[in-house]
Amino acid sequence: PVLSDISFSIKGGEKIVMTGFNGIGKSTLLKTLISQIPSLSGSFRFSEQVKIGYFEQELAWADIEKTPIQIVSDAYPSLTIKDVRKRLAGCGISGKHAMQEIGTLSGGEQAKVKMCLLMMKPCNFLIMDEPTNHLDALAKESLKTALEEFEGTVLLVSHEEAFYREWTQKVINIEKKI
């Protein structure tokens, strides 16, 4: 176990940030909360009304040769190509990048595609693992505005205090107990 003796609660609509040293277990905790990995001990529960949206910091894709248009179309087959392009453009993906293989795009462009997919998923509880890692200043500002305006709950892992200081209500600082 990386983390032990941690306890916290989050109320609906709260904006919470989790900080702590790299490698301490923040990402592992988030993956446990979304049931991507099993809990080694302890327990947690979400309200029945919670619909989770998750942003993973790793830029992993099932097929790195697919374009953002193909990725979004595969996830939402009922959308027209025009609608897919419009959604991608709304997240800052240019027409050129929308037709480029995802594996050839920069980290920032890949993160924007992930944001686009997340924005299309109905949710009221966002769990975001270092979403600003690959974003430029303009994209970070857009994300900050979107998270401020989001009416649901946000649990964010971040090391960038300037990004979250103004809009979060609580900071959970995870530190290893020696």
Short mmCIF file of C-alpha atoms in Angstrom, two decimals:
data_model
loop_
_atom_site.label_atom_id
_atom_site.label_comp_id
_atom_site.label_asym_id
_atom_site.label_seq_id
_atom_site.Cartn_x
_atom_site.Cartn_y
_atom_site.Cartn_z
CA PRO A 1 0.00 0.00 0.00
CA VAL A 2 1.23 3.43 -0.91
CA LEU A 3 -1.32 5.43 1.10
CA SER A 4 -2.67 4.55 4.51
CA ASP A 5 -4.83 6.20 7.14
CA ILE A 6 -6.48 8.63 4.76
CA SER A 7 -10.02 9.81 5.30
CA PHE A 8 -12.00 12.54 3.57
CA SER A 9 -15.49 13.35 2.39
CA ILE A 10 -16.73 15.46 -0.48
CA LYS A 11 -20.12 17.11 -0.66
CA GLY A 12 -22.07 17.55 -3.87
CA GLY A 13 -20.94 20.59 -5.83
CA GLU A 14 -17.63 20.96 -3.98
CA LYS A 15 -14.43 21.64 -5.87
CA ILE A 16 -11.58 19.78 -4.16
CA VAL A 17 -7.91 19.53 -5.07
CA MET A 18 -5.58 16.78 -3.92
CA THR A 19 -1.87 17.52 -3.71
CA GLY A 20 1.20 15.67 -2.53
CA PHE A 21 4.59 14.43 -3.59
CA ASN A 22 4.99 12.58 -6.89
CA GLY A 23 4.74 8.83 -6.41
CA ILE A 24 2.84 9.04 -3.13
CA GLY A 25 -0.29 7.35 -4.53
CA LYS A 26 -2.68 10.07 -5.70
CA SER A 27 -3.27 8.49 -9.13
CA THR A 28 -3.61 5.05 -7.52
CA LEU A 29 -6.25 6.46 -5.16
CA LEU A 30 -8.20 7.97 -8.07
CA LYS A 31 -8.03 4.70 -10.03
CA THR A 32 -9.34 2.92 -6.94
CA LEU A 33 -12.22 5.39 -6.63
CA ILE A 34 -13.30 4.73 -10.22
CA SER A 35 -12.87 0.95 -9.69
CA GLN A 36 -10.11 0.66 -12.28
CA ILE A 37 -8.00 -1.11 -9.66
CA PRO A 38 -9.19 -2.91 -6.51
CA SER A 39 -8.81 -1.41 -3.06
CA LEU A 40 -6.21 -3.17 -0.91
CA SER A 41 -8.05 -2.08 2.23
CA GLY A 42 -10.49 0.50 3.49
CA SER A 43 -13.72 1.53 1.89
CA PHE A 44 -15.44 4.33 0.02
CA ARG A 45 -18.85 5.02 -1.39
CA PHE A 46 -20.55 7.45 -3.71
CA SER A 47 -24.12 8.68 -3.61
CA GLU A 48 -26.42 6.79 -5.99
CA GLN A 49 -26.88 9.99 -8.01
CA VAL A 50 -23.18 10.28 -8.86
CA LYS A 51 -22.20 9.90 -12.51
CA ILE A 52 -18.41 9.97 -12.74
CA GLY A 53 -16.36 11.49 -15.53
CA TYR A 54 -12.66 10.59 -15.34
CA PHE A 55 -9.63 12.29 -16.90
CA GLU A 56 -6.57 10.06 -16.74
CA GLN A 57 -3.18 11.76 -16.89
CA GLU A 58 -1.64 9.05 -19.07
CA LEU A 59 -1.99 9.66 -22.78
CA ALA A 60 -2.78 6.06 -23.69
CA TRP A 61 -4.88 5.16 -26.74
CA ALA A 62 -6.22 1.81 -27.93
CA ASP A 63 -5.00 2.59 -31.46
CA ILE A 64 -2.42 5.36 -31.93
CA GLU A 65 -3.04 5.33 -35.70
CA LYS A 66 -6.64 6.56 -35.37
CA THR A 67 -7.39 10.24 -35.86
CA PRO A 68 -9.26 12.35 -33.32
CA ILE A 69 -12.23 12.31 -35.71
CA GLN A 70 -12.21 8.50 -35.73
CA ILE A 71 -11.78 8.29 -31.94
CA VAL A 72 -14.72 10.59 -31.23
CA SER A 73 -16.83 8.99 -33.98
CA ASP A 74 -16.16 5.53 -32.54
CA ALA A 75 -17.17 6.71 -29.06
CA TYR A 76 -20.30 8.51 -30.35
CA PRO A 77 -21.36 6.79 -33.60
CA SER A 78 -24.65 8.73 -33.80
CA LEU A 79 -22.78 12.01 -34.39
CA THR A 80 -22.21 13.27 -37.92
CA ILE A 81 -18.64 14.03 -38.98
CA LYS A 82 -19.61 17.72 -39.00
CA ASP A 83 -20.72 17.47 -35.36
CA VAL A 84 -17.55 15.59 -34.42
CA ARG A 85 -15.39 18.28 -36.04
CA LYS A 86 -17.41 20.97 -34.26
CA ARG A 87 -16.90 19.30 -30.86
CA LEU A 88 -13.17 18.88 -31.49
CA ALA A 89 -12.86 22.49 -32.63
CA GLY A 90 -14.64 23.58 -29.45
CA CYS A 91 -11.85 21.91 -27.51
CA GLY A 92 -9.12 23.59 -29.54
CA ILE A 93 -8.39 20.82 -32.06
CA SER A 94 -7.74 22.36 -35.49
CA GLY A 95 -9.03 20.77 -38.70
CA LYS A 96 -5.49 19.68 -39.54
CA HIS A 97 -4.95 18.00 -36.17
CA ALA A 98 -8.40 16.39 -36.26
CA MET A 99 -7.25 14.33 -39.28
CA GLN A 100 -3.79 13.47 -37.96
CA GLU A 101 -2.98 10.17 -36.24
CA ILE A 102 -3.40 10.63 -32.47
CA GLY A 103 0.05 9.16 -31.82
CA THR A 104 1.66 11.96 -33.83
CA LEU A 105 -0.04 14.79 -31.94
CA SER A 106 1.60 16.69 -29.11
CA GLY A 107 0.70 15.90 -25.52
CA GLY A 108 -1.41 19.05 -25.37
CA GLU A 109 -3.39 18.13 -28.48
CA GLN A 110 -3.94 14.59 -27.16
CA ALA A 111 -5.12 16.00 -23.81
CA LYS A 112 -7.62 18.21 -25.69
CA VAL A 113 -9.04 15.13 -27.45
CA LYS A 114 -9.43 13.46 -24.03
CA MET A 115 -11.16 16.61 -22.75
CA CYS A 116 -13.50 16.53 -25.75
CA LEU A 117 -14.49 12.94 -24.98
CA LEU A 118 -14.99 13.79 -21.31
CA MET A 119 -17.16 16.81 -22.11
CA MET A 120 -19.48 14.64 -24.17
CA LYS A 121 -20.07 12.18 -21.34
CA PRO A 122 -22.95 13.10 -19.03
CA CYS A 123 -21.53 13.36 -15.51
CA ASN A 124 -21.92 15.29 -12.29
CA PHE A 125 -18.66 14.29 -10.58
CA LEU A 126 -15.38 14.95 -12.37
CA ILE A 127 -12.28 13.12 -11.22
CA MET A 128 -9.28 14.63 -12.97
CA ASP A 129 -5.69 13.44 -12.65
CA GLU A 130 -3.33 16.30 -13.50
CA PRO A 131 -5.27 17.55 -16.54
CA THR A 132 -2.98 20.58 -17.01
CA ASN A 133 0.22 18.56 -17.54
CA HIS A 134 0.40 19.04 -21.32
CA LEU A 135 -1.71 22.17 -21.77
CA ASP A 136 -0.50 25.61 -22.81
CA ALA A 137 -1.52 28.75 -20.88
CA LEU A 138 -4.60 29.45 -23.03
CA ALA A 139 -5.88 25.88 -22.75
CA LYS A 140 -5.30 25.93 -18.97
CA GLU A 141 -7.30 29.14 -18.67
CA SER A 142 -10.16 27.62 -20.70
CA LEU A 143 -10.12 24.50 -18.52
CA LYS A 144 -10.09 26.59 -15.35
CA THR A 145 -13.14 28.55 -16.55
CA ALA A 146 -14.97 25.35 -17.52
CA LEU A 147 -14.28 23.78 -14.10
CA GLU A 148 -15.35 26.93 -12.27
CA GLU A 149 -18.64 26.93 -14.21
CA PHE A 150 -19.20 23.17 -13.86
CA GLU A 151 -22.19 22.70 -11.57
CA GLY A 152 -21.14 19.28 -10.35
CA THR A 153 -18.40 18.09 -8.03
CA VAL A 154 -14.70 18.15 -8.94
CA LEU A 155 -11.88 16.10 -7.42
CA LEU A 156 -8.68 17.30 -9.04
CA VAL A 157 -5.09 16.16 -8.60
CA SER A 158 -2.77 19.05 -9.37
CA HIS A 159 0.61 20.49 -8.48
CA GLU A 160 -0.21 23.89 -9.98
CA GLU A 161 -1.53 26.08 -7.20
CA ALA A 162 -1.95 29.03 -9.57
CA PHE A 163 -4.39 26.90 -11.58
CA TYR A 164 -6.68 25.86 -8.71
CA ARG A 165 -6.19 28.45 -5.94
CA GLU A 166 -9.09 30.74 -6.91
CA TRP A 167 -11.88 28.23 -7.51
CA THR A 168 -11.43 25.25 -5.19
CA GLN A 169 -12.97 25.09 -1.72
CA LYS A 170 -10.68 22.53 -0.11
CA VAL A 171 -7.15 21.18 -0.49
CA ILE A 172 -6.41 17.61 0.59
CA ASN A 173 -2.65 17.35 1.07
CA ILE A 174 -1.53 13.73 0.94
CA GLU A 175 1.78 13.18 2.69
CA LYS A 176 3.52 9.96 3.55
CA LYS A 177 3.52 9.28 7.27
CA ILE A 178 6.92 8.01 8.40
#
